[in-house]
Coordinates of C-alpha atoms in Angstrom, one line a residue:
M27 CA -53.0 -7.6 -22.1
G28 CA -54.7 -6.0 -25.1
A29 CA -55.3 -2.9 -23.1
L30 CA -51.6 -2.6 -22.4
W31 CA -50.8 -2.8 -26.1
Q32 CA -53.4 -0.1 -26.9
D33 CA -52.0 2.2 -24.2
L34 CA -48.4 1.7 -25.6
R35 CA -49.5 2.4 -29.2
Y36 CA -51.4 5.5 -28.1
G37 CA -48.4 6.8 -26.1
M38 CA -46.1 6.3 -29.1
R39 CA -48.6 8.2 -31.4
M40 CA -48.6 11.1 -29.0
L41 CA -44.8 11.2 -28.8
A42 CA -44.5 11.1 -32.6
K43 CA -47.0 14.0 -32.9
N44 CA -44.8 16.2 -30.6
P45 CA -41.1 15.5 -31.5
G46 CA -39.8 18.6 -29.5
F47 CA -41.5 17.5 -26.3
T48 CA -40.3 13.9 -26.9
T49 CA -36.7 15.1 -27.2
V50 CA -36.9 17.2 -24.1
A51 CA -38.5 14.4 -22.1
A52 CA -35.9 11.9 -23.2
V53 CA -33.0 14.2 -22.5
T54 CA -34.5 15.0 -19.1
L55 CA -35.0 11.4 -18.2
A56 CA -31.4 10.5 -19.4
L57 CA -29.9 13.3 -17.3
G58 CA -32.0 12.4 -14.2
I59 CA -31.0 8.7 -14.4
G60 CA -27.3 9.5 -14.9
V61 CA -27.2 12.0 -12.0
N62 CA -29.1 9.6 -9.8
T63 CA -26.7 6.7 -10.7
A64 CA -23.6 8.9 -10.0
I65 CA -24.9 10.1 -6.6
F66 CA -25.9 6.6 -5.5
S67 CA -22.4 5.3 -6.5
L68 CA -20.7 8.0 -4.4
V69 CA -23.0 7.4 -1.4
N70 CA -22.7 3.6 -1.7
G71 CA -18.9 3.8 -1.9
I72 CA -18.4 6.3 0.9
L73 CA -21.2 5.7 3.3
L74 CA -22.8 2.3 2.8
Q75 CA -19.8 0.0 2.0
P76 CA -17.5 -0.8 4.9
L77 CA -13.9 0.4 4.8
R78 CA -11.4 -2.1 3.6
F79 CA -9.8 -2.2 7.1
A80 CA -10.2 -4.5 10.0
Q81 CA -12.7 -3.1 12.5
P82 CA -13.4 0.2 10.6
G83 CA -15.9 1.4 13.2
R84 CA -13.0 1.7 15.7
L85 CA -10.8 3.9 13.5
V86 CA -10.5 7.6 14.4
A87 CA -8.4 10.1 12.5
I88 CA -6.9 13.1 14.2
T89 CA -5.6 15.5 11.6
D90 CA -3.4 18.1 13.0
W91 CA 0.3 18.9 13.2
Y92 CA 2.1 17.5 16.3
P93 CA 5.6 18.2 17.4
Q94 CA 8.2 15.4 17.1
G95 CA 7.9 13.0 19.9
A96 CA 4.1 13.4 20.3
L97 CA 3.5 9.9 19.1
V98 CA 5.8 8.4 21.7
A99 CA 4.0 10.5 24.4
L100 CA 0.6 9.4 23.2
R101 CA 1.5 5.8 23.2
A102 CA 2.9 6.0 26.7
N103 CA -0.2 7.8 28.2
L104 CA -3.1 6.2 26.3
R105 CA -4.6 3.0 27.7
S106 CA -7.8 2.7 25.8
M107 CA -6.6 2.9 22.2
E108 CA -3.8 2.1 19.9
V109 CA -2.0 5.0 18.1
A110 CA -0.3 5.0 14.8
G111 CA 1.2 8.0 13.0
Y112 CA 1.8 9.1 9.5
S113 CA 3.3 12.1 7.7
D114 CA 2.5 12.8 4.0
D115 CA 4.6 14.4 1.4
Q116 CA 7.9 12.8 2.1
E117 CA 10.3 13.4 -0.9
L118 CA 12.7 10.6 -1.8
N119 CA 15.3 10.1 -4.5
L120 CA 15.7 6.7 -6.1
T121 CA 19.4 6.4 -7.0
G122 CA 21.6 3.6 -8.3
L123 CA 19.4 2.6 -11.3
G124 CA 20.5 5.2 -13.9
D125 CA 19.1 8.6 -13.7
P126 CA 17.7 9.6 -10.2
V127 CA 14.0 9.5 -9.9
R128 CA 11.9 11.7 -7.5
L129 CA 9.4 9.8 -5.5
Y130 CA 6.8 11.0 -3.0
G131 CA 5.9 8.8 0.0
T132 CA 4.4 8.7 3.4
A133 CA 6.3 8.1 6.6
V134 CA 4.4 5.8 9.0
S135 CA 4.9 4.3 12.4
A136 CA 5.8 0.6 12.6
N137 CA 2.4 -0.4 13.8
F138 CA 0.5 1.5 11.0
F139 CA -0.3 -1.5 8.8
S140 CA -1.0 -3.9 11.6
L141 CA -3.4 -1.4 13.3
L142 CA -5.4 -1.1 10.0
G143 CA -5.3 -4.9 9.6
V144 CA -3.6 -4.6 6.2
R145 CA -1.5 -7.6 5.2
P146 CA 0.8 -7.6 2.2
E147 CA 0.4 -10.3 -0.4
L148 CA 4.1 -10.5 -0.9
G149 CA 6.9 -9.6 1.4
R150 CA 6.3 -8.1 4.8
T151 CA 5.4 -4.9 6.5
F152 CA 7.3 -3.3 9.4
L153 CA 8.5 -5.2 12.4
P154 CA 8.0 -3.7 15.9
G155 CA 10.7 -1.0 16.6
E156 CA 11.6 -0.4 13.0
D157 CA 10.4 3.2 13.4
Q158 CA 13.0 3.9 16.1
P159 CA 15.9 6.2 15.2
G160 CA 18.8 4.1 13.8
K161 CA 16.5 1.2 12.9
D162 CA 14.2 3.2 10.5
N163 CA 15.8 2.3 7.2
V164 CA 13.0 0.0 6.0
V165 CA 10.5 1.0 3.3
V166 CA 7.3 -0.5 2.0
L167 CA 7.1 -0.2 -1.7
S168 CA 4.1 0.1 -3.9
C169 CA 3.7 -2.8 -6.4
A170 CA 4.1 -0.4 -9.4
L171 CA 7.4 1.0 -8.1
W172 CA 8.8 -2.4 -7.2
Q173 CA 8.0 -3.9 -10.6
Q174 CA 8.8 -0.9 -12.8
K175 CA 11.8 0.6 -11.2
L176 CA 13.4 -2.3 -9.4
G177 CA 12.4 -5.1 -11.7
G178 CA 11.0 -7.2 -8.8
K179 CA 14.4 -7.3 -7.0
S180 CA 14.7 -6.5 -3.4
M181 CA 17.2 -4.1 -1.8
N182 CA 18.9 -5.0 1.4
T183 CA 21.4 -3.6 3.9
A184 CA 24.1 -6.0 2.8
S185 CA 24.1 -4.7 -0.8
P186 CA 27.3 -3.2 -2.1
P187 CA 27.8 0.5 -2.7
G188 CA 26.1 1.7 -5.9
S189 CA 23.2 -0.7 -5.5
P190 CA 19.6 0.6 -5.6
A191 CA 18.8 2.9 -2.7
L192 CA 16.1 5.3 -1.7
R193 CA 17.8 8.4 -0.6
T194 CA 16.8 11.5 1.3
E195 CA 19.4 14.0 2.5
P196 CA 21.3 12.8 4.5
R197 CA 19.6 9.3 4.9
T198 CA 19.7 6.2 2.8
Y199 CA 17.2 3.4 2.9
R200 CA 18.9 0.1 1.8
T201 CA 16.2 -2.3 3.1
A202 CA 13.1 -2.7 0.9
T203 CA 11.9 -6.2 1.7
A204 CA 8.2 -5.3 2.0
L205 CA 5.6 -4.8 -0.7
A206 CA 2.3 -3.0 -0.5
P207 CA -0.9 -5.1 -0.5
G208 CA -2.3 -6.2 -3.9
C209 CA 1.0 -7.0 -5.5
R210 CA 1.9 -10.3 -7.2
D211 CA 5.3 -11.7 -7.8
P212 CA 5.9 -11.5 -11.6
Q213 CA 8.2 -14.5 -11.4
K214 CA 5.3 -16.8 -10.5

């Protein structure tokens, strides 16, 4: 144990004799440790930790543009896998709550959440067939939108004219009974 203390004292004396070298060595060590930590955090989050979905090893993403109706054709012809569709960059206007607010969302098929194994903590997701034309007036709201813009109130199809609605031209969504996962009811 005495030899360890002698080595430490000797090392400190040498570092004190060369302050420029000591500064460069300390900065180099700090940068190396910081970069190593950042890279490990990325690799751990992306490659080592499993995805937050049920059976992530069975998920495949095909990213390309397909004509309207391709999802129906895929579902009819595929026997070995389930297919869900989504389309980013949907623009919506929230009206009926004062000034209109522009929102951006994603259109998904009715089985999208169930295929990923995602369950909402409050409300529900889509029922089978709610992505069919004429029945596709249901939206899943994020927790932030539901609490900030709607005050925790639901919209439904029986609401009177002038009540909150998500509107795209020429469609109106009056049903918003579902909430995205991770949301808690502020009333409780």
